[in-house]
Amino acid sequence: MNIMKTYKTRSFWINKKNEGVIESGQVSLLGDNEIVIRTKYSGISFGTEKLVFTGKVPKSQRNLMRCPHQEGNFGEKLKYGYINVGKVIDGCSDLINKNVFSFFPHQDVFKIHRENIIIIPDDIPLTRSLLLPNLETAINAVWDTMPSIGDKIIIVGAGVVGLLTAYLLNKIPGTEVVVVDKDKKRKKIVCSLGLNYLDKIPKNFEPNFIFECTGNHNVLNQLKKHIVYETTICILSWYGNEISKISLGEEFFSKRANIILSQVSRISPNRSKYTMVDRRRIALNILQDTILDNLIEKNQVKFEDLGKFFIKEKNSNNLLCKVVKY
């Protein structure tokens, strides 16, 4: 008689708006292709998770914004998160002791189907691999907009997504890329990636592309005075239930501005030959660059302190990749 092994678990739940708790549970292997993972680190996708923690997910978007292994529902008690790296400790023998990435919430031990994990290459540190989802977002933004040689580009907001987007765009020969953030403390991290920093948009820059990455719904309308004829504005921020007021009758109209809302759950028709798996493979290849370690917050959050962290930082913006240690 085979005895099913059971593992005790702890997971982070948003009990109600602005309140998080750690809850105990257990998991057991059931299927042939299931594995058990012990988490080493999880990452906080701060812009999205802040909106979830503070209860600002619009009712109309609750189905779309579910993460792959979410439990519970928005507006109720739920377990949320999608950046997890850990080691396989049980299940498929060929995966035992492999370090893997999965889109699983903040939980110390969990089971998952083997098809839902990504093996982390040995030459990519585990903490750097936490950048994978945000890097896929940045790749999607480039695919959605298709900048080219010689374009002048502004990235507004020096958070993780903004910096990764700028990093990719700066690789295009002949482009002039400027990262703008009013927080002058951001200059060091921007320059560490070999990028140009300014605390405000220069008056005569005349950008072909502007990428809005601040998470601030009031910023979009402020961009109108900086656009030129047929400037493309790509919005990577998710504003949740905040309402952004845009004066479409002014410069946006007369200068034929293009406004694109880039969202990572779909791949642009511009790159229809690529699948989600292809995009992930491309992202993993890019993550071999050691300079990207500069985007990882050095001060890690203890798993047990996640609730306190979200309460303390709920009014913050543009944090780097925050690492949760277990």
mmCIF file of C-alpha atoms in Angstrom:
data_model
loop_
_atom_site.group_PDB
_atom_site.id
_atom_site.type_symbol
_atom_site.label_atom_id
_atom_site.label_comp_id
_atom_site.label_asym_id
_atom_site.label_seq_id
_atom_site.Cartn_x
_atom_site.Cartn_y
_atom_site.Cartn_z
ATOM 1 C CA MET A 1 0.000 0.000 0.000
ATOM 2 C CA ASN A 2 1.429 3.375 -1.049
ATOM 3 C CA ILE A 3 1.239 6.092 1.575
ATOM 4 C CA MET A 4 0.612 9.519 0.123
ATOM 5 C CA LYS A 5 3.111 12.054 1.436
ATOM 6 C CA THR A 6 1.590 15.272 2.721
ATOM 7 C CA TYR A 7 3.390 18.606 2.962
ATOM 8 C CA LYS A 8 2.483 21.436 5.295
ATOM 9 C CA THR A 9 2.163 24.821 3.593
ATOM 10 C CA ARG A 10 1.976 28.507 4.449
ATOM 11 C CA SER A 11 0.533 31.023 2.010
ATOM 12 C CA PHE A 12 -0.144 34.763 1.932
ATOM 13 C CA TRP A 13 -3.783 35.788 1.576
ATOM 14 C CA ILE A 14 -5.402 39.175 1.196
ATOM 15 C CA ASN A 15 -8.094 38.781 3.822
ATOM 16 C CA LYS A 16 -9.837 41.994 2.867
ATOM 17 C CA LYS A 17 -8.802 45.356 1.434
ATOM 18 C CA ASN A 18 -5.516 46.510 2.998
ATOM 19 C CA GLU A 19 -5.179 43.416 5.197
ATOM 20 C CA GLY A 20 -2.951 40.389 4.605
ATOM 21 C CA VAL A 21 -2.565 37.176 6.610
ATOM 22 C CA ILE A 22 -0.416 34.024 6.517
ATOM 23 C CA GLU A 23 -2.511 30.855 6.506
ATOM 24 C CA SER A 24 -1.507 27.222 7.005
ATOM 25 C CA GLY A 25 -2.586 24.335 4.814
ATOM 26 C CA GLN A 26 -1.313 21.149 3.219
ATOM 27 C CA VAL A 27 -0.791 19.587 -0.191
ATOM 28 C CA SER A 28 -0.369 16.014 -1.419
ATOM 29 C CA LEU A 29 0.741 14.655 -4.773
ATOM 30 C CA LEU A 30 -2.183 13.292 -6.767
ATOM 31 C CA GLY A 31 -1.333 13.110 -10.479
ATOM 32 C CA ASP A 32 1.505 11.454 -12.381
ATOM 33 C CA ASN A 33 2.758 14.763 -13.781
ATOM 34 C CA GLU A 34 2.496 16.795 -10.601
ATOM 35 C CA ILE A 35 5.505 18.053 -8.688
ATOM 36 C CA VAL A 36 6.016 19.647 -5.290
ATOM 37 C CA ILE A 37 8.093 22.817 -5.100
ATOM 38 C CA ARG A 38 9.689 24.412 -2.075
ATOM 39 C CA THR A 39 9.853 28.149 -2.687
ATOM 40 C CA LYS A 40 13.201 29.891 -2.392
ATOM 41 C CA TYR A 41 12.025 33.359 -3.416
ATOM 42 C CA SER A 42 8.922 35.027 -4.703
ATOM 43 C CA GLY A 43 8.783 38.437 -6.299
ATOM 44 C CA ILE A 44 6.371 41.317 -5.850
ATOM 45 C CA SER A 45 4.981 42.831 -9.037
ATOM 46 C CA PHE A 46 4.380 46.005 -7.120
ATOM 47 C CA GLY A 47 2.136 48.007 -9.436
ATOM 48 C CA THR A 48 -0.383 45.208 -9.926
ATOM 49 C CA GLU A 49 -0.185 43.712 -6.437
ATOM 50 C CA LYS A 50 -0.628 47.123 -4.831
ATOM 51 C CA LEU A 51 -3.904 47.567 -6.735
ATOM 52 C CA VAL A 52 -5.023 44.100 -5.661
ATOM 53 C CA PHE A 53 -4.065 44.668 -2.005
ATOM 54 C CA THR A 54 -5.853 48.028 -1.861
ATOM 55 C CA GLY A 55 -8.986 46.673 -3.555
ATOM 56 C CA LYS A 56 -8.728 48.739 -6.748
ATOM 57 C CA VAL A 57 -9.311 46.051 -9.359
ATOM 58 C CA PRO A 58 -12.333 47.154 -11.466
ATOM 59 C CA LYS A 59 -15.236 44.700 -11.423
ATOM 60 C CA SER A 60 -15.183 44.609 -15.220
ATOM 61 C CA GLN A 61 -11.561 43.374 -15.209
ATOM 62 C CA ARG A 62 -11.696 40.758 -12.467
ATOM 63 C CA ASN A 63 -11.815 37.764 -14.792
ATOM 64 C CA LEU A 64 -9.084 39.120 -17.068
ATOM 65 C CA MET A 65 -6.741 39.955 -14.191
ATOM 66 C CA ARG A 66 -6.896 36.571 -12.496
ATOM 67 C CA CYS A 67 -3.419 35.089 -12.217
ATOM 68 C CA PRO A 68 -2.834 31.444 -13.225
ATOM 69 C CA HIS A 69 -2.953 29.859 -9.749
ATOM 70 C CA GLN A 70 -5.053 32.411 -7.893
ATOM 71 C CA GLU A 71 -7.428 31.162 -5.223
ATOM 72 C CA GLY A 72 -10.431 33.216 -4.171
ATOM 73 C CA ASN A 73 -11.911 36.208 -5.941
ATOM 74 C CA PHE A 74 -11.232 39.928 -6.174
ATOM 75 C CA GLY A 75 -13.346 41.825 -3.685
ATOM 76 C CA GLU A 76 -13.230 38.782 -1.403
ATOM 77 C CA LYS A 77 -10.525 36.770 0.328
ATOM 78 C CA LEU A 78 -7.882 35.727 -2.185
ATOM 79 C CA LYS A 79 -4.370 34.387 -2.725
ATOM 80 C CA TYR A 80 -2.602 36.385 -5.426
ATOM 81 C CA GLY A 81 0.838 36.646 -7.007
ATOM 82 C CA TYR A 82 2.667 35.255 -10.018
ATOM 83 C CA ILE A 83 6.433 35.380 -9.507
ATOM 84 C CA ASN A 84 7.868 32.304 -7.804
ATOM 85 C CA VAL A 85 11.201 30.476 -7.956
ATOM 86 C CA GLY A 86 11.934 27.328 -6.026
ATOM 87 C CA LYS A 87 13.339 23.801 -6.027
ATOM 88 C CA VAL A 88 11.451 20.646 -7.018
ATOM 89 C CA ILE A 89 11.382 18.338 -3.989
ATOM 90 C CA ASP A 90 8.910 15.627 -5.028
ATOM 91 C CA GLY A 91 7.142 14.232 -8.054
ATOM 92 C CA CYS A 92 8.644 13.664 -11.505
ATOM 93 C CA SER A 93 12.064 12.089 -10.973
ATOM 94 C CA ASP A 94 13.715 13.950 -13.861
ATOM 95 C CA LEU A 95 12.900 17.279 -12.198
ATOM 96 C CA ILE A 96 13.989 16.566 -8.617
ATOM 97 C CA ASN A 97 16.349 19.301 -7.313
ATOM 98 C CA LYS A 98 15.806 21.457 -10.402
ATOM 99 C CA ASN A 99 15.369 25.182 -9.828
ATOM 100 C CA VAL A 100 12.205 26.331 -11.559
ATOM 101 C CA PHE A 101 10.073 29.408 -12.167
ATOM 102 C CA SER A 102 6.282 29.345 -11.962
ATOM 103 C CA PHE A 103 3.433 31.848 -11.948
ATOM 104 C CA PHE A 104 2.416 30.824 -8.430
ATOM 105 C CA PRO A 105 1.356 33.118 -5.552
ATOM 106 C CA HIS A 106 3.337 33.724 -2.366
ATOM 107 C CA GLN A 107 3.469 30.263 -0.737
ATOM 108 C CA ASP A 108 6.311 28.266 0.798
ATOM 109 C CA VAL A 109 5.431 24.780 -0.524
ATOM 110 C CA PHE A 110 2.989 23.935 -3.312
ATOM 111 C CA LYS A 111 2.147 21.395 -5.977
ATOM 112 C CA ILE A 112 1.846 22.171 -9.657
ATOM 113 C CA HIS A 113 1.666 20.355 -13.003
ATOM 114 C CA ARG A 114 5.048 20.010 -14.672
ATOM 115 C CA GLU A 115 3.779 21.806 -17.777
ATOM 116 C CA ASN A 116 3.355 24.958 -15.690
ATOM 117 C CA ILE A 117 6.992 25.397 -14.689
ATOM 118 C CA ILE A 118 10.031 26.846 -16.436
ATOM 119 C CA ILE A 119 13.450 25.356 -15.682
ATOM 120 C CA ILE A 120 15.855 28.147 -14.742
ATOM 121 C CA PRO A 121 19.196 27.869 -16.586
ATOM 122 C CA ASP A 122 22.194 27.399 -14.303
ATOM 123 C CA ASP A 123 23.785 30.659 -15.468
ATOM 124 C CA ILE A 124 20.850 32.818 -14.305
ATOM 125 C CA PRO A 125 20.748 33.614 -10.556
ATOM 126 C CA LEU A 126 17.408 32.821 -8.934
ATOM 127 C CA THR A 127 16.753 36.396 -7.865
ATOM 128 C CA ARG A 128 17.387 37.691 -11.398
ATOM 129 C CA SER A 129 14.914 35.176 -12.788
ATOM 130 C CA LEU A 130 12.218 36.996 -10.785
ATOM 131 C CA LEU A 131 12.385 39.676 -13.496
ATOM 132 C CA LEU A 132 10.935 37.267 -16.071
ATOM 133 C CA PRO A 133 7.271 38.438 -16.051
ATOM 134 C CA ASN A 134 8.185 42.132 -16.147
ATOM 135 C CA LEU A 135 10.684 41.492 -18.932
ATOM 136 C CA GLU A 136 7.954 39.779 -20.944
ATOM 137 C CA THR A 137 5.824 42.898 -20.413
ATOM 138 C CA ALA A 138 8.660 45.055 -21.757
ATOM 139 C CA ILE A 139 9.181 42.771 -24.758
ATOM 140 C CA ASN A 140 5.475 43.008 -25.536
ATOM 141 C CA ALA A 141 5.623 46.811 -25.411
ATOM 142 C CA VAL A 142 8.444 46.850 -27.963
ATOM 143 C CA TRP A 143 6.521 44.451 -30.195
ATOM 144 C CA ASP A 144 3.364 46.556 -29.885
ATOM 145 C CA THR A 145 5.108 49.764 -30.954
ATOM 146 C CA MET A 146 7.953 48.625 -33.230
ATOM 147 C CA PRO A 147 10.431 51.528 -32.820
ATOM 148 C CA SER A 148 13.261 51.618 -35.340
ATOM 149 C CA ILE A 149 16.742 52.970 -36.005
ATOM 150 C CA GLY A 150 17.053 56.672 -35.235
ATOM 151 C CA ASP A 151 13.857 57.059 -33.204
ATOM 152 C CA LYS A 152 13.757 59.398 -30.214
ATOM 153 C CA ILE A 153 12.146 57.716 -27.225
ATOM 154 C CA ILE A 154 11.038 58.809 -23.758
ATOM 155 C CA ILE A 155 10.242 56.398 -20.934
ATOM 156 C CA VAL A 156 8.271 58.085 -18.160
ATOM 157 C CA GLY A 157 8.663 56.241 -14.857
ATOM 158 C CA ALA A 158 11.802 54.449 -13.678
ATOM 159 C CA GLY A 159 10.187 51.408 -12.117
ATOM 160 C CA VAL A 160 11.054 47.858 -13.143
ATOM 161 C CA VAL A 161 8.870 47.784 -16.265
ATOM 162 C CA GLY A 162 10.003 51.236 -17.372
ATOM 163 C CA LEU A 163 13.670 50.408 -16.879
ATOM 164 C CA LEU A 164 13.426 47.048 -18.643
ATOM 165 C CA THR A 165 11.623 48.694 -21.552
ATOM 166 C CA ALA A 166 14.300 51.391 -21.772
ATOM 167 C CA TYR A 167 17.021 48.727 -21.560
ATOM 168 C CA LEU A 168 15.543 46.893 -24.573
ATOM 169 C CA LEU A 169 14.932 50.042 -26.617
ATOM 170 C CA ASN A 170 18.466 51.258 -25.991
ATOM 171 C CA LYS A 171 19.727 48.163 -27.831
ATOM 172 C CA ILE A 172 18.220 49.424 -31.111
ATOM 173 C CA PRO A 173 21.031 51.153 -33.059
ATOM 174 C CA GLY A 174 20.769 54.900 -33.394
ATOM 175 C CA THR A 175 17.909 55.405 -30.962
ATOM 176 C CA GLU A 176 18.023 58.220 -28.428
ATOM 177 C CA VAL A 177 16.441 56.923 -25.222
ATOM 178 C CA VAL A 178 15.748 59.074 -22.166
ATOM 179 C CA VAL A 179 14.273 57.847 -18.874
ATOM 180 C CA VAL A 180 12.298 60.535 -17.046
ATOM 181 C CA ASP A 181 11.417 60.305 -13.356
ATOM 182 C CA LYS A 182 10.807 63.213 -11.008
ATOM 183 C CA ASP A 183 12.449 61.270 -8.166
ATOM 184 C CA LYS A 184 16.101 62.264 -8.546
ATOM 185 C CA LYS A 185 17.141 59.289 -6.420
ATOM 186 C CA ARG A 186 16.361 57.209 -9.519
ATOM 187 C CA LYS A 187 19.290 58.662 -11.444
ATOM 188 C CA LYS A 188 21.779 56.160 -10.031
ATOM 189 C CA ILE A 189 19.811 53.069 -11.039
ATOM 190 C CA VAL A 190 18.989 54.519 -14.476
ATOM 191 C CA CYS A 191 22.640 55.314 -15.189
ATOM 192 C CA SER A 192 23.751 51.896 -13.894
ATOM 193 C CA LEU A 193 21.951 50.387 -16.892
ATOM 194 C CA GLY A 194 23.783 52.684 -19.284
ATOM 195 C CA LEU A 195 20.691 54.853 -19.804
ATOM 196 C CA ASN A 196 20.172 58.610 -19.854
ATOM 197 C CA TYR A 197 18.251 60.137 -16.929
ATOM 198 C CA LEU A 198 16.287 63.382 -16.632
ATOM 199 C CA ASP A 199 13.941 64.532 -13.877
ATOM 200 C CA LYS A 200 11.552 66.117 -16.390
ATOM 201 C CA ILE A 201 10.794 65.845 -20.091
ATOM 202 C CA PRO A 202 12.953 68.261 -22.108
ATOM 203 C CA LYS A 203 10.952 70.867 -24.030
ATOM 204 C CA ASN A 204 12.534 70.343 -27.449
ATOM 205 C CA PHE A 205 13.115 66.591 -27.458
ATOM 206 C CA GLU A 206 10.380 65.806 -30.053
ATOM 207 C CA PRO A 207 9.891 62.094 -29.267
ATOM 208 C CA ASN A 208 8.657 59.562 -31.782
ATOM 209 C CA PHE A 209 7.611 57.319 -28.892
ATOM 210 C CA ILE A 210 6.627 57.879 -25.266
ATOM 211 C CA PHE A 211 6.220 54.918 -22.901
ATOM 212 C CA GLU A 212 4.078 55.723 -19.847
ATOM 213 C CA CYS A 213 5.210 53.511 -16.947
ATOM 214 C CA THR A 214 4.453 55.569 -13.824
ATOM 215 C CA GLY A 215 1.221 53.921 -12.679
ATOM 216 C CA ASN A 216 -0.133 57.462 -12.182
ATOM 217 C CA HIS A 217 -3.388 57.988 -14.082
ATOM 218 C CA ASN A 218 -2.876 61.771 -14.125
ATOM 219 C CA VAL A 219 0.352 61.618 -16.132
ATOM 220 C CA LEU A 220 -1.158 60.738 -19.501
ATOM 221 C CA ASN A 221 -2.851 64.093 -20.065
ATOM 222 C CA GLN A 222 0.362 65.900 -19.134
ATOM 223 C CA LEU A 223 2.152 64.294 -22.082
ATOM 224 C CA LYS A 224 0.182 66.252 -24.700
ATOM 225 C CA LYS A 225 2.545 69.232 -24.616
ATOM 226 C CA HIS A 226 5.532 66.998 -25.387
ATOM 227 C CA ILE A 227 4.271 65.174 -28.472
ATOM 228 C CA VAL A 228 5.034 65.925 -32.105
ATOM 229 C CA TYR A 229 3.219 64.877 -35.260
ATOM 230 C CA GLU A 230 2.145 61.211 -34.977
ATOM 231 C CA THR A 231 3.975 60.520 -31.729
ATOM 232 C CA THR A 232 3.040 57.082 -30.385
ATOM 233 C CA ILE A 233 2.231 56.907 -26.677
ATOM 234 C CA CYS A 234 2.397 53.391 -25.236
ATOM 235 C CA ILE A 235 0.721 52.913 -21.866
ATOM 236 C CA LEU A 236 2.236 50.130 -19.785
ATOM 237 C CA SER A 237 0.677 51.297 -16.526
ATOM 238 C CA TRP A 238 -2.441 49.640 -15.192
ATOM 239 C CA TYR A 239 -4.527 52.255 -13.401
ATOM 240 C CA GLY A 240 -7.050 49.865 -11.878
ATOM 241 C CA ASN A 241 -10.311 51.676 -11.153
ATOM 242 C CA GLU A 242 -8.723 55.135 -11.329
ATOM 243 C CA ILE A 243 -10.154 57.374 -14.076
ATOM 244 C CA SER A 244 -7.710 59.066 -16.429
ATOM 245 C CA LYS A 245 -9.042 62.276 -17.986
ATOM 246 C CA ILE A 246 -7.559 63.022 -21.416
ATOM 247 C CA SER A 247 -8.032 66.205 -23.452
ATOM 248 C CA LEU A 248 -8.349 64.454 -26.793
ATOM 249 C CA GLY A 249 -9.506 67.646 -28.506
ATOM 250 C CA GLU A 250 -6.158 69.370 -28.062
ATOM 251 C CA GLU A 251 -2.653 68.228 -29.134
ATOM 252 C CA PHE A 252 -3.592 64.550 -29.119
ATOM 253 C CA PHE A 253 -6.043 65.285 -31.942
ATOM 254 C CA SER A 254 -4.256 67.923 -34.002
ATOM 255 C CA LYS A 255 -0.953 66.034 -33.977
ATOM 256 C CA ARG A 256 -2.567 62.670 -34.775
ATOM 257 C CA ALA A 257 -1.148 60.991 -31.673
ATOM 258 C CA ASN A 258 -1.313 57.209 -31.527
ATOM 259 C CA ILE A 259 -2.210 55.798 -28.113
ATOM 260 C CA ILE A 260 -1.485 52.112 -27.552
ATOM 261 C CA LEU A 261 -2.366 50.210 -24.392
ATOM 262 C CA SER A 262 0.092 47.337 -24.128
ATOM 263 C CA GLN A 263 -1.004 44.313 -22.103
ATOM 264 C CA VAL A 264 1.144 41.249 -21.567
ATOM 265 C CA SER A 265 -1.607 38.605 -21.766
ATOM 266 C CA ARG A 266 -1.757 38.910 -25.576
ATOM 267 C CA ILE A 267 0.998 39.012 -28.187
ATOM 268 C CA SER A 268 0.712 41.760 -30.792
ATOM 269 C CA PRO A 269 -0.323 40.780 -34.342
ATOM 270 C CA ASN A 270 2.979 42.463 -35.290
ATOM 271 C CA ARG A 271 4.684 39.380 -33.865
ATOM 272 C CA SER A 272 2.035 36.728 -34.480
ATOM 273 C CA LYS A 273 4.677 34.161 -35.412
ATOM 274 C CA TYR A 274 5.719 34.039 -31.745
ATOM 275 C CA THR A 275 3.930 32.101 -29.018
ATOM 276 C CA MET A 276 3.959 32.768 -25.283
ATOM 277 C CA VAL A 277 6.591 30.029 -24.975
ATOM 278 C CA ASP A 278 8.732 31.759 -27.607
ATOM 279 C CA ARG A 279 8.481 35.061 -25.749
ATOM 280 C CA ARG A 280 9.507 33.385 -22.508
ATOM 281 C CA ARG A 281 12.495 31.747 -24.206
ATOM 282 C CA ILE A 282 13.575 35.124 -25.575
ATOM 283 C CA ALA A 283 13.222 36.679 -22.117
ATOM 284 C CA LEU A 284 15.332 33.959 -20.493
ATOM 285 C CA ASN A 285 18.061 34.552 -23.050
ATOM 286 C CA ILE A 286 18.038 38.291 -22.295
ATOM 287 C CA LEU A 287 18.210 37.578 -18.548
ATOM 288 C CA GLN A 288 21.745 36.259 -18.963
ATOM 289 C CA ASP A 289 22.919 39.886 -18.865
ATOM 290 C CA THR A 290 24.412 40.484 -15.401
ATOM 291 C CA ILE A 291 23.657 44.223 -15.553
ATOM 292 C CA LEU A 292 20.014 43.381 -14.842
ATOM 293 C CA ASP A 293 20.950 42.483 -11.265
ATOM 294 C CA ASN A 294 20.845 46.242 -10.662
ATOM 295 C CA LEU A 295 17.050 46.018 -10.814
ATOM 296 C CA ILE A 296 16.842 43.690 -7.817
ATOM 297 C CA GLU A 297 16.135 45.322 -4.455
ATOM 298 C CA LYS A 298 18.916 44.472 -2.015
ATOM 299 C CA ASN A 299 16.658 44.662 1.051
ATOM 300 C CA GLN A 300 14.534 41.532 0.961
ATOM 301 C CA VAL A 301 11.132 41.070 2.602
ATOM 302 C CA LYS A 302 10.544 38.148 4.943
ATOM 303 C CA PHE A 303 7.613 36.021 3.808
ATOM 304 C CA GLU A 304 6.039 36.418 7.241
ATOM 305 C CA ASP A 305 6.133 40.217 6.878
ATOM 306 C CA LEU A 306 4.332 40.513 3.531
ATOM 307 C CA GLY A 307 1.204 42.036 5.051
ATOM 308 C CA LYS A 308 3.234 44.679 6.875
ATOM 309 C CA PHE A 309 5.163 45.426 3.686
ATOM 310 C CA PHE A 310 2.059 46.135 1.611
ATOM 311 C CA ILE A 311 0.587 48.359 4.313
ATOM 312 C CA LYS A 312 3.824 50.317 4.643
ATOM 313 C CA GLU A 313 4.372 50.729 0.895
ATOM 314 C CA LYS A 314 0.793 51.075 -0.391
ATOM 315 C CA ASN A 315 1.360 54.735 -1.289
ATOM 316 C CA SER A 316 4.789 54.147 -2.843
ATOM 317 C CA ASN A 317 5.583 54.079 -6.546
ATOM 318 C CA ASN A 318 8.320 52.687 -8.766
ATOM 319 C CA LEU A 319 9.908 50.189 -6.407
ATOM 320 C CA LEU A 320 12.480 47.902 -7.974
ATOM 321 C CA CYS A 321 12.004 44.132 -8.015
ATOM 322 C CA LYS A 322 11.226 43.324 -4.393
ATOM 323 C CA VAL A 323 12.380 39.875 -3.310
ATOM 324 C CA VAL A 324 10.447 37.838 -0.747
ATOM 325 C CA LYS A 325 12.664 35.345 1.079
ATOM 326 C CA TYR A 326 11.457 32.099 2.642
#
